[in-house]
mmCIF file of C-alpha atoms in Angstrom:
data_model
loop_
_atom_site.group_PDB
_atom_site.id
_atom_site.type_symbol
_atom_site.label_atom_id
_atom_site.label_comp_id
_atom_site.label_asym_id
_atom_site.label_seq_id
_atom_site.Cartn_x
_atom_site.Cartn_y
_atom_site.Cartn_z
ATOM 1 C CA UNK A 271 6.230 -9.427 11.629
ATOM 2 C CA UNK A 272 5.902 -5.533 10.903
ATOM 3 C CA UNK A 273 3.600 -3.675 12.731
ATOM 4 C CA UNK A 274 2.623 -0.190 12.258
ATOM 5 C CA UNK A 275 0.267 2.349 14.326
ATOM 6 C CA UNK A 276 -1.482 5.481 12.715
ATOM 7 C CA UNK A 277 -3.746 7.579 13.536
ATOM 8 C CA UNK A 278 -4.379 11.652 13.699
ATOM 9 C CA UNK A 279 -2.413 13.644 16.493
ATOM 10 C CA UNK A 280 -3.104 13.239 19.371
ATOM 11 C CA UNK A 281 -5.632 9.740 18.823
ATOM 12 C CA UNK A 282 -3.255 8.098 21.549
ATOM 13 C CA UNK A 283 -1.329 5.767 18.818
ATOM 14 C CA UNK A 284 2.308 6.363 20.420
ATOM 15 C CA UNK A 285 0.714 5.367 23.818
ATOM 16 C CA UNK A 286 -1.138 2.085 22.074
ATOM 17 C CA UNK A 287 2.038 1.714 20.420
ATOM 18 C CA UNK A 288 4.111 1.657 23.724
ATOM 19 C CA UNK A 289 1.709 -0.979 25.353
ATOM 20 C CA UNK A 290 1.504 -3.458 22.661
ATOM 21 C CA UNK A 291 5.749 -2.825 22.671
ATOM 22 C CA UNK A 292 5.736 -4.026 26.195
ATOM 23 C CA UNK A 293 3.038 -6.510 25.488
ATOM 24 C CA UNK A 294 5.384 -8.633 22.866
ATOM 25 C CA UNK A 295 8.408 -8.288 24.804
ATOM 26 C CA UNK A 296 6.744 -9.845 27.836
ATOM 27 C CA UNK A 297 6.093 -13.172 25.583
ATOM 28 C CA UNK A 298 10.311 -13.286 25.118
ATOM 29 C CA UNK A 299 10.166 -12.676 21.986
ATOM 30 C CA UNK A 300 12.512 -10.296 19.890
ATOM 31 C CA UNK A 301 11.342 -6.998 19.133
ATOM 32 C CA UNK A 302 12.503 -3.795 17.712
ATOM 33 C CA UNK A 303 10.560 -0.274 17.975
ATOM 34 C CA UNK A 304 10.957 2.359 15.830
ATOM 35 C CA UNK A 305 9.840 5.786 16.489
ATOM 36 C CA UNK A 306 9.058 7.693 13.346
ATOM 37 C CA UNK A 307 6.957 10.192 14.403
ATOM 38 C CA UNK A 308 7.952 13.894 13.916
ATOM 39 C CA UNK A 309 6.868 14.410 17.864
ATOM 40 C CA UNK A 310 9.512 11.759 19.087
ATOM 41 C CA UNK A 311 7.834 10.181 21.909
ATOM 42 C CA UNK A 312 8.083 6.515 22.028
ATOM 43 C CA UNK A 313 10.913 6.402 24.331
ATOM 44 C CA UNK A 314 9.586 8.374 26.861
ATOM 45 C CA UNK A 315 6.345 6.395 26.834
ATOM 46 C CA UNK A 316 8.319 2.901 27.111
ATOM 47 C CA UNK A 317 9.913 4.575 30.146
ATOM 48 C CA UNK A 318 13.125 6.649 29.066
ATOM 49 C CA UNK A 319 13.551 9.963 31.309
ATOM 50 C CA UNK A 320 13.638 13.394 28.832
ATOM 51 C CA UNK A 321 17.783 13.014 29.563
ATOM 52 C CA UNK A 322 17.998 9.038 28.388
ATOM 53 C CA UNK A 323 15.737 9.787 25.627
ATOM 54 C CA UNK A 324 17.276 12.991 24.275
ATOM 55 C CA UNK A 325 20.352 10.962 23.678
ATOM 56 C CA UNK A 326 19.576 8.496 21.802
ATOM 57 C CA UNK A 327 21.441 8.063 18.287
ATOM 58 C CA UNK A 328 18.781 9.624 15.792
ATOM 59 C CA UNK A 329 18.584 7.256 12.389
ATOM 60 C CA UNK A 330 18.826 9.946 10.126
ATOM 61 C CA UNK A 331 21.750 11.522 11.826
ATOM 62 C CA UNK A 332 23.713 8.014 10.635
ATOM 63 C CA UNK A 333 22.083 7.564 6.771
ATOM 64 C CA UNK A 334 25.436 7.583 5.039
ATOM 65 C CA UNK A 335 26.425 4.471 7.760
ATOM 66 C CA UNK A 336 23.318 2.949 6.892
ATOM 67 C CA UNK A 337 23.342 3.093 3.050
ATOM 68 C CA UNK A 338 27.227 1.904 2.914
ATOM 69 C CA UNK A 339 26.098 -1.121 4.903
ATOM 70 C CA UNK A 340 23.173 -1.965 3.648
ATOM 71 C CA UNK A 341 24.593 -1.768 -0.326
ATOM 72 C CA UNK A 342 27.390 -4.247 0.427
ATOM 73 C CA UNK A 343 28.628 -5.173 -2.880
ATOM 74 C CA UNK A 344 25.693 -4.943 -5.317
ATOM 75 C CA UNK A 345 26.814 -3.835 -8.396
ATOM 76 C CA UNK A 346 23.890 -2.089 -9.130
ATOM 77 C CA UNK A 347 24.547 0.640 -6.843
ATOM 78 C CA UNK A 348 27.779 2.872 -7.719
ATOM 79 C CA UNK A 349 28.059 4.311 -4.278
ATOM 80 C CA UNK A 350 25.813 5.677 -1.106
ATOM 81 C CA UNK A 351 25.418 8.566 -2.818
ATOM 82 C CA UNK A 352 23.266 7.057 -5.396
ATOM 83 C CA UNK A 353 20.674 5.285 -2.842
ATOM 84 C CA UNK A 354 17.566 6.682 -1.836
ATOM 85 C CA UNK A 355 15.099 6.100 0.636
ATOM 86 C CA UNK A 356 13.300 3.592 -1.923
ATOM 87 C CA UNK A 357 16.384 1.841 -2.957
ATOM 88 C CA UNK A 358 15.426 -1.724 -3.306
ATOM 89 C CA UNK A 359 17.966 -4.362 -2.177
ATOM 90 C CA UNK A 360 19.212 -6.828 -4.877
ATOM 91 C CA UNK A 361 21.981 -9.534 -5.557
ATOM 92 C CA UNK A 362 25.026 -8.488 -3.526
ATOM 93 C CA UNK A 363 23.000 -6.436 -0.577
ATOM 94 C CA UNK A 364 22.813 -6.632 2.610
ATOM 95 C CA UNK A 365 20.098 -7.648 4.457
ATOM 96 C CA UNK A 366 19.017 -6.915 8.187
ATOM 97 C CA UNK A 367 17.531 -9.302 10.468
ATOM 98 C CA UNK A 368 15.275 -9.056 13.818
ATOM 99 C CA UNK A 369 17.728 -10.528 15.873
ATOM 100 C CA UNK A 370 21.394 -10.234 14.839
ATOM 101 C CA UNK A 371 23.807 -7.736 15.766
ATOM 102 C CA UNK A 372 24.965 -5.952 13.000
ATOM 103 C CA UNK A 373 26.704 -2.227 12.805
ATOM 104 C CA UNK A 374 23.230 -0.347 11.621
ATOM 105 C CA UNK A 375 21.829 -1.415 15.250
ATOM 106 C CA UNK A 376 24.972 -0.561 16.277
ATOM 107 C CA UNK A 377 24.740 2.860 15.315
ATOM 108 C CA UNK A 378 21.353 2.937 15.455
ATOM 109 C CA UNK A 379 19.554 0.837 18.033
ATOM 110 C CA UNK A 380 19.826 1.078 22.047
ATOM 111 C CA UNK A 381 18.067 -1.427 24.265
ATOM 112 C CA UNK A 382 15.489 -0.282 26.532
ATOM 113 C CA UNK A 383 14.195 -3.088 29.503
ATOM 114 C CA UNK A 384 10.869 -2.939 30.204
ATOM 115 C CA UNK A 385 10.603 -4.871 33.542
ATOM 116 C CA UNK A 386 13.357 -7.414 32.921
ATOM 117 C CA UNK A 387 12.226 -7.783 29.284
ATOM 118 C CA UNK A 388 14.445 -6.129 26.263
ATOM 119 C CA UNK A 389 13.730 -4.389 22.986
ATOM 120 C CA UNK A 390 15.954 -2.568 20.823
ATOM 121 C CA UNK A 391 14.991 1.033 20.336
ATOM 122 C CA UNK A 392 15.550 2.818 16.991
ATOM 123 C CA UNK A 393 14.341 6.455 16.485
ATOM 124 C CA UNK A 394 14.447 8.819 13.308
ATOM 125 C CA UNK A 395 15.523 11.893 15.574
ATOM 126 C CA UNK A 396 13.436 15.372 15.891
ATOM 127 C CA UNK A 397 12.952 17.980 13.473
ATOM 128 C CA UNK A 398 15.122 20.778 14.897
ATOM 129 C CA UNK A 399 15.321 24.498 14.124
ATOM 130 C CA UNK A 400 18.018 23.591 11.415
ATOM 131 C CA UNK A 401 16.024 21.802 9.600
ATOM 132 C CA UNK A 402 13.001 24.188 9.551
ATOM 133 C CA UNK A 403 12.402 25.799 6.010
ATOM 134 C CA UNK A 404 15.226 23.484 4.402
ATOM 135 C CA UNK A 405 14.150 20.037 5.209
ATOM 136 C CA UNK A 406 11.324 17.861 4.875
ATOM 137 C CA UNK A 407 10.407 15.368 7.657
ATOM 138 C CA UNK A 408 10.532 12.192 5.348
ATOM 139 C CA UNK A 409 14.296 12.339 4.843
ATOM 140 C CA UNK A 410 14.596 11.535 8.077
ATOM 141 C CA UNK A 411 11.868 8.489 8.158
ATOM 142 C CA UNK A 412 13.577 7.518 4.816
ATOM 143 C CA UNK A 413 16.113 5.750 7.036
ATOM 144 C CA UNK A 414 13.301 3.609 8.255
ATOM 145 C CA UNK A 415 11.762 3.337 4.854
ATOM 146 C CA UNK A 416 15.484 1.824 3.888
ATOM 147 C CA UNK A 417 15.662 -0.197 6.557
ATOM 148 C CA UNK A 418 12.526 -1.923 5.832
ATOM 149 C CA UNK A 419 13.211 -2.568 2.371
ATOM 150 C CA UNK A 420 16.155 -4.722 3.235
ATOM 151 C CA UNK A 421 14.659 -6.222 6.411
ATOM 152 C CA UNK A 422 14.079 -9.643 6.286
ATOM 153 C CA UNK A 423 11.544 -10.852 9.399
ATOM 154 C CA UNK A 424 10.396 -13.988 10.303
ATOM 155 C CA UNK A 425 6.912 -15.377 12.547
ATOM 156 C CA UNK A 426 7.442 -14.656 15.971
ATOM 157 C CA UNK A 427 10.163 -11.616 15.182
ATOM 158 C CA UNK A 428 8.288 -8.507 15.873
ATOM 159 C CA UNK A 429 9.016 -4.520 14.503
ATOM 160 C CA UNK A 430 6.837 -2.212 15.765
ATOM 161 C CA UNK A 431 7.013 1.392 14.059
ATOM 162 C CA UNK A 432 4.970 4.125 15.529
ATOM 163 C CA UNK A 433 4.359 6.346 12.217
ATOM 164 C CA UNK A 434 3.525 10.015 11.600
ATOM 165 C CA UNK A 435 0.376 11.362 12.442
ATOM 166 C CA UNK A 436 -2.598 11.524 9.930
ATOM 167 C CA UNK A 437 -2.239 11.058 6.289
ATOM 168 C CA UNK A 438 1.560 12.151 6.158
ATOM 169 C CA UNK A 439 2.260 8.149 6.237
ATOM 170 C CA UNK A 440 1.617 8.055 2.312
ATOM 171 C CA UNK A 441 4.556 10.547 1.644
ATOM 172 C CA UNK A 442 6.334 7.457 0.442
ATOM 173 C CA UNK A 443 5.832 3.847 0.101
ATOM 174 C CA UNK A 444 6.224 3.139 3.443
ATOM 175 C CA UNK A 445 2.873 2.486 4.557
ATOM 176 C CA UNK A 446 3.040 -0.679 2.627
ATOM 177 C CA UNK A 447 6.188 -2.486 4.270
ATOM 178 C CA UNK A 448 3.966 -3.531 6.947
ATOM 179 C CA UNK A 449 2.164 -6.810 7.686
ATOM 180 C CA UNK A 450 -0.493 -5.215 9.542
ATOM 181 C CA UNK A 451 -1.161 -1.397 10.275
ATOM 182 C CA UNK A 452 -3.494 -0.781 13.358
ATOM 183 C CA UNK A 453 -5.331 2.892 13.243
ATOM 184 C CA UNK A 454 -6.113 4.239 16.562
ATOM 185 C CA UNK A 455 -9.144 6.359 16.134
ATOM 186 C CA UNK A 456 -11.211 8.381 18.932
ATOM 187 C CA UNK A 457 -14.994 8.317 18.627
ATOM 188 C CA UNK A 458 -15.038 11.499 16.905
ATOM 189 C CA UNK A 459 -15.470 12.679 13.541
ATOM 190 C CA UNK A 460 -12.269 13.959 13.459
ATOM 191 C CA UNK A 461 -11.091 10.647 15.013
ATOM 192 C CA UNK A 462 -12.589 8.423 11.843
ATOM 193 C CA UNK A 463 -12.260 11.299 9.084
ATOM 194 C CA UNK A 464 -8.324 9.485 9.177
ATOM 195 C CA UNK A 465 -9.233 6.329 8.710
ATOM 196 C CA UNK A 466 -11.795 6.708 5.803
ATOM 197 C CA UNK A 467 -8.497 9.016 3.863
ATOM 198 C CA UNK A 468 -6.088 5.736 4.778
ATOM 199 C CA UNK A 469 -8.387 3.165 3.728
ATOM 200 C CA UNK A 470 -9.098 4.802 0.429
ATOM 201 C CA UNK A 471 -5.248 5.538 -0.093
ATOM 202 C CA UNK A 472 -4.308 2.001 0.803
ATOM 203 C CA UNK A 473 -7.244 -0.375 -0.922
ATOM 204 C CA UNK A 474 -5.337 -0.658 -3.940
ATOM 205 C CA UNK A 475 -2.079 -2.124 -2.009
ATOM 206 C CA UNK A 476 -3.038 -4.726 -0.220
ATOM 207 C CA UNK A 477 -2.560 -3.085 3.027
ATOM 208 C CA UNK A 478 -4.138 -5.083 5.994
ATOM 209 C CA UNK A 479 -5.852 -2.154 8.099
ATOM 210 C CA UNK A 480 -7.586 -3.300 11.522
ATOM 211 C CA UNK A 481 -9.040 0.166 13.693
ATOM 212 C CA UNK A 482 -8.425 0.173 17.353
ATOM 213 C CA UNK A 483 -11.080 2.612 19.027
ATOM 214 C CA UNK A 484 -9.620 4.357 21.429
ATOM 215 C CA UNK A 485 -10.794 6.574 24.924
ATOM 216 C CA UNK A 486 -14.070 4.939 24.611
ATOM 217 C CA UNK A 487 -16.160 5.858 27.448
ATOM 218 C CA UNK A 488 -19.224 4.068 26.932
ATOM 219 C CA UNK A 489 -21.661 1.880 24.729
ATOM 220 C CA UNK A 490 -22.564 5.322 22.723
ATOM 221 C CA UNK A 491 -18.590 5.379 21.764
ATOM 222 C CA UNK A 492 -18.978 2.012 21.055
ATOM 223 C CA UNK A 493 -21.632 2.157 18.298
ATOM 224 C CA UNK A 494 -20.669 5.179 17.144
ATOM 225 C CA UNK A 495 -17.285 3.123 15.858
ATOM 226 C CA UNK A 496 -18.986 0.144 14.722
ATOM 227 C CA UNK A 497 -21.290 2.542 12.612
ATOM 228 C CA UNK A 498 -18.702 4.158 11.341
ATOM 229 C CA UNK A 499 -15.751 1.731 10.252
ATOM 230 C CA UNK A 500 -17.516 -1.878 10.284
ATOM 231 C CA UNK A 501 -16.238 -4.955 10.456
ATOM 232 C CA UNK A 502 -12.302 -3.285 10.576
ATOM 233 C CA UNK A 503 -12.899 -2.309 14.123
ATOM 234 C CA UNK A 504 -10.844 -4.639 15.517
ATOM 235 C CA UNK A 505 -10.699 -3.818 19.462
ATOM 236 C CA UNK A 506 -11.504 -0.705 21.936
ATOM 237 C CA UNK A 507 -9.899 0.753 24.947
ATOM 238 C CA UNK A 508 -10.947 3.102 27.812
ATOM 239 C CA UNK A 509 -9.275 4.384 30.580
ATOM 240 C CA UNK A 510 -6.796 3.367 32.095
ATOM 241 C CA UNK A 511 -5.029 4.181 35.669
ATOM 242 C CA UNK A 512 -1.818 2.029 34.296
ATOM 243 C CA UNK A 513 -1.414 4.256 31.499
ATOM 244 C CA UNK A 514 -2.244 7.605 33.543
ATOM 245 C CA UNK A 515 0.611 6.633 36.278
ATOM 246 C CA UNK A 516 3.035 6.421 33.132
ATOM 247 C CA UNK A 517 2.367 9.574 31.728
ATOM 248 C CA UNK A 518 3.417 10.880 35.192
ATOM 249 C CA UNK A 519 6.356 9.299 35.052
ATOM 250 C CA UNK A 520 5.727 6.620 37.599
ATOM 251 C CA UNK A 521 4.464 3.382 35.616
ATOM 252 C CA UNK A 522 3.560 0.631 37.629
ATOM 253 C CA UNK A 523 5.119 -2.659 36.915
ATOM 254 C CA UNK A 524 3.087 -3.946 33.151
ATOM 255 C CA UNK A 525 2.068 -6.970 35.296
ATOM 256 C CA UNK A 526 -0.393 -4.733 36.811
ATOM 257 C CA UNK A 527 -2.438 -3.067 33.757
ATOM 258 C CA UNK A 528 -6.274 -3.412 34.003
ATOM 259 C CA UNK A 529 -7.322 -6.613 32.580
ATOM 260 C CA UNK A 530 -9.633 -5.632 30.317
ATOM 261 C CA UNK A 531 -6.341 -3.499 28.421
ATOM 262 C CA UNK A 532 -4.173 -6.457 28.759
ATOM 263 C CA UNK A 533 -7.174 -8.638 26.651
ATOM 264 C CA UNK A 534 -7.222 -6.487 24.222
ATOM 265 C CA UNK A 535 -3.191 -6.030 23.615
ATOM 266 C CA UNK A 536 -3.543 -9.977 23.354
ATOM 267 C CA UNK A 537 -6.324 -9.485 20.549
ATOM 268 C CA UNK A 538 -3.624 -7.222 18.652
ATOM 269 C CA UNK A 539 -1.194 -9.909 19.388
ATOM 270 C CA UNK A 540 -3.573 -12.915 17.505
ATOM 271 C CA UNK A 541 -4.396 -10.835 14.479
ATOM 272 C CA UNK A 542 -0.827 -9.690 13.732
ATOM 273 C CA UNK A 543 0.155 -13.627 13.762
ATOM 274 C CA UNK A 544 -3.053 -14.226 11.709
ATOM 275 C CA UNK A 545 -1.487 -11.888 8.980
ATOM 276 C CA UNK A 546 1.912 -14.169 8.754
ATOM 277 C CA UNK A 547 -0.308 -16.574 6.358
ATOM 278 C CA UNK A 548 -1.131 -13.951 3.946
ATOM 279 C CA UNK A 549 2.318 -12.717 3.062
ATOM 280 C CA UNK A 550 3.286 -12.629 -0.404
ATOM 281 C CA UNK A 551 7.400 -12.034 -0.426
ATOM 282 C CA UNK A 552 6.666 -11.238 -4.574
ATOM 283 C CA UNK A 553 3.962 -8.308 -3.863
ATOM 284 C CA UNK A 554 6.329 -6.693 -1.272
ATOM 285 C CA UNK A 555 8.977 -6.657 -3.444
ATOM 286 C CA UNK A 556 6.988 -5.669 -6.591
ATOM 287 C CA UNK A 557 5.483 -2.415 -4.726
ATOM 288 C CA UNK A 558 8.917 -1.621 -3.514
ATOM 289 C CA UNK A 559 10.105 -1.277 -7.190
ATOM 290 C CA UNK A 560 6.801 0.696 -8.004
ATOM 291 C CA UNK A 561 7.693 2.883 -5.577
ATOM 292 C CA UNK A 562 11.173 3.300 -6.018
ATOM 293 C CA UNK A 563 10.446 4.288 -10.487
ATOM 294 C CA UNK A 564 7.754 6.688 -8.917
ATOM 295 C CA UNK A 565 10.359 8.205 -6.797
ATOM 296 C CA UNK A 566 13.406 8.085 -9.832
ATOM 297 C CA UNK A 567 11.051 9.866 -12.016
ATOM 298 C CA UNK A 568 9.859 12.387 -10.097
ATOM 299 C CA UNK A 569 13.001 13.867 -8.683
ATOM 300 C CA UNK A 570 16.029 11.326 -7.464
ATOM 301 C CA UNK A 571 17.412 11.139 -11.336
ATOM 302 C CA UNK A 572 18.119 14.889 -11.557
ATOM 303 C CA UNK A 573 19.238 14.868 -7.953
ATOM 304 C CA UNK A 574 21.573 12.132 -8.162
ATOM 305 C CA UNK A 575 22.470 12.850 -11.362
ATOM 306 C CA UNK A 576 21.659 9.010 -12.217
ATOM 307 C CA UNK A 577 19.389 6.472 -13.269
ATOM 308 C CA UNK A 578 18.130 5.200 -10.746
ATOM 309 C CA UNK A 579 16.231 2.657 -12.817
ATOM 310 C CA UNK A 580 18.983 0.230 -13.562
ATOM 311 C CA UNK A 581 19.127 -0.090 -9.236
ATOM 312 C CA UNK A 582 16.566 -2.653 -9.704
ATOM 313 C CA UNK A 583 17.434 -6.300 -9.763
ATOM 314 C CA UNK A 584 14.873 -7.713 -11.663
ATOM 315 C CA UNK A 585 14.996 -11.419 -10.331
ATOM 316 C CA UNK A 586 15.119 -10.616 -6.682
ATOM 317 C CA UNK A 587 12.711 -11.297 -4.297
ATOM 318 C CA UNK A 588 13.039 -10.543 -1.127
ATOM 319 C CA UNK A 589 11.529 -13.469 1.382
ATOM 320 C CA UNK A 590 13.243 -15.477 4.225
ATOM 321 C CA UNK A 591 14.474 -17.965 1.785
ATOM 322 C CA UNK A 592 17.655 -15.950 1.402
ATOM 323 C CA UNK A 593 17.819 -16.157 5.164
ATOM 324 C CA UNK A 594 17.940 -19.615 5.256
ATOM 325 C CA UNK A 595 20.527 -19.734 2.434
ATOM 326 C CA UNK A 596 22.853 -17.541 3.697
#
């Protein structure tokens, strides 16, 4: 199941994000985390000190591994060169799964235990000075965009990403290779204005959106969300000493968060499942393609120097059938 978290900068998504992470991997059950945020701070809310999570190998630092891999020998695609962050997999790809080993989470992915429990970290890396005036953040979350498109995840196989704040998430297609996308809003103007722009960007794709209110301080808060998003408010949280301890450094162990914060991480936990029912393997692939012609059109033909067209396999379908028959 792929999870993301949105929200404006800030909103406390990377700290939701970081909960839920530890959440899952309490129930022993596989999960990878992906930070894709330009302000890389996953690791250093699941726990990492600034040295541990400083080094860890940035994704778009290794694109040229991950393309070569993921290719394998479809004929479609003439070299690395030629693949972009949209490049859909077809006949002769490779695919990645939630829990093998395989040399992109090689590269890529380093595990971080969260008391006694495991998940495999992956992170896009920062935007440094050397990429300031030359570079645009979404190469580097191409390499998750990539990733996703040849990811093939199963029920009870969890990938949570924590995305980019505000409405730079529909920069590419990524914001529909999820099975569920959770906004974290604050009961502010501000905090909603987000979630009204994603919802209107995302109606047409199918994209389940559920809002998690977040530093709500009172019944006031309360209302003030339920006026303003509806029936997609999903869950809220307050304060919490737990999560105040961590940001200090000094996290207690996750057996000890505040009840009311561990009831709601279980409420995320039933209506990602919920969304395992819905998935349509065909749609998923189709918008993948849509994106991918958008993004050959617009500028990857005159950059590669290709068509970037004839990279689509038109009678592939991604889905965990072609797990099951490899």
């Amino acid at each position: 199941m792929k999870i993301a978290f949105v929200g404006k900068g800030g909103s406390g998504k990377t700290t939701l994000s970081s909960l839920f992470i530890r959440h899952l991997a309490t129930t022993g059950r596989p999960v990878v985390a992906v930070d894709a945020d330009i302000n890389q701070h996953l690791g250093a809310a699941l726990g990492l000190d600034e040295a541990e999570a400083a080094a860890l190998p940035a994704m778009g630092e290794r694109l040229k591994l991950i393309k070569e891999y993921l290719r394998g020998d479809n004929p479609r695609i003439a070299s690395a060169e030629t693949m972009i962050k949209t490049t859909p997999p077809g006949d002769g790809s490779r695919l990645l799964r939630v829990r093998e080993d395989n040399p992109v989470y090689d590269a890529c992915a380093r595990p971080v235990e969260l008391d006694g429990d495991t998940v495999r970290l992956m992170v896009t890396g920062p935007f440094t000075d050397a990429d300031l005036g030359v570079a645009c953040y979404h190469s580097k979350t191409g390499a998750v965009e990539l990733c996703l498109n040849h990811l093939v995840d199963g029920r009870d196989e969890y990938v949570v990403v924590d995305m980019t704040a505000g409405s730079d998430s529909f920069a590419s297609g990524m914001f529909t290779r999820f099975d569920i996308t959770f906004l974290v809003a604050e009961p502010t103007r501000k905090g909603v204005s987000v979630y009204r722009q994603y919802k209107e960007y995302a109606q047409d794709y199918g994209v389940v959106l559920k809002v998690v209110g977040n530093k709500v301080q009172g019944q006031d808060d309360l209302d003030f969300l339920r006026a303003e998003v509806g029936d997609d408010l999903l869950v809220t949280v307050g304060h919490s000493d737990w999560v105040r301890a961590m940001e200090k450094g000094r996290p207690p162990r996750f057996a000890l968060l505040e009840d009311t914060n561990r009831r709601a991480l279980r409420l995320l936990h039933t209506a990602v499942d919920a969304t395992y029912d819905l998935r349509d393997w065909q749609r998923y692939t189709h918008q993948m393609v849509h994106f991918h012609l958008k993004n050959a059109q617009a500028w990857a033909n005159e950059r590669t120097g290709a068509d970037l067209a004839a990279q689509v396999d038109p009678g592939f379908v991604l889905g965990e059938s072609l797990v099951a028959s490899a």
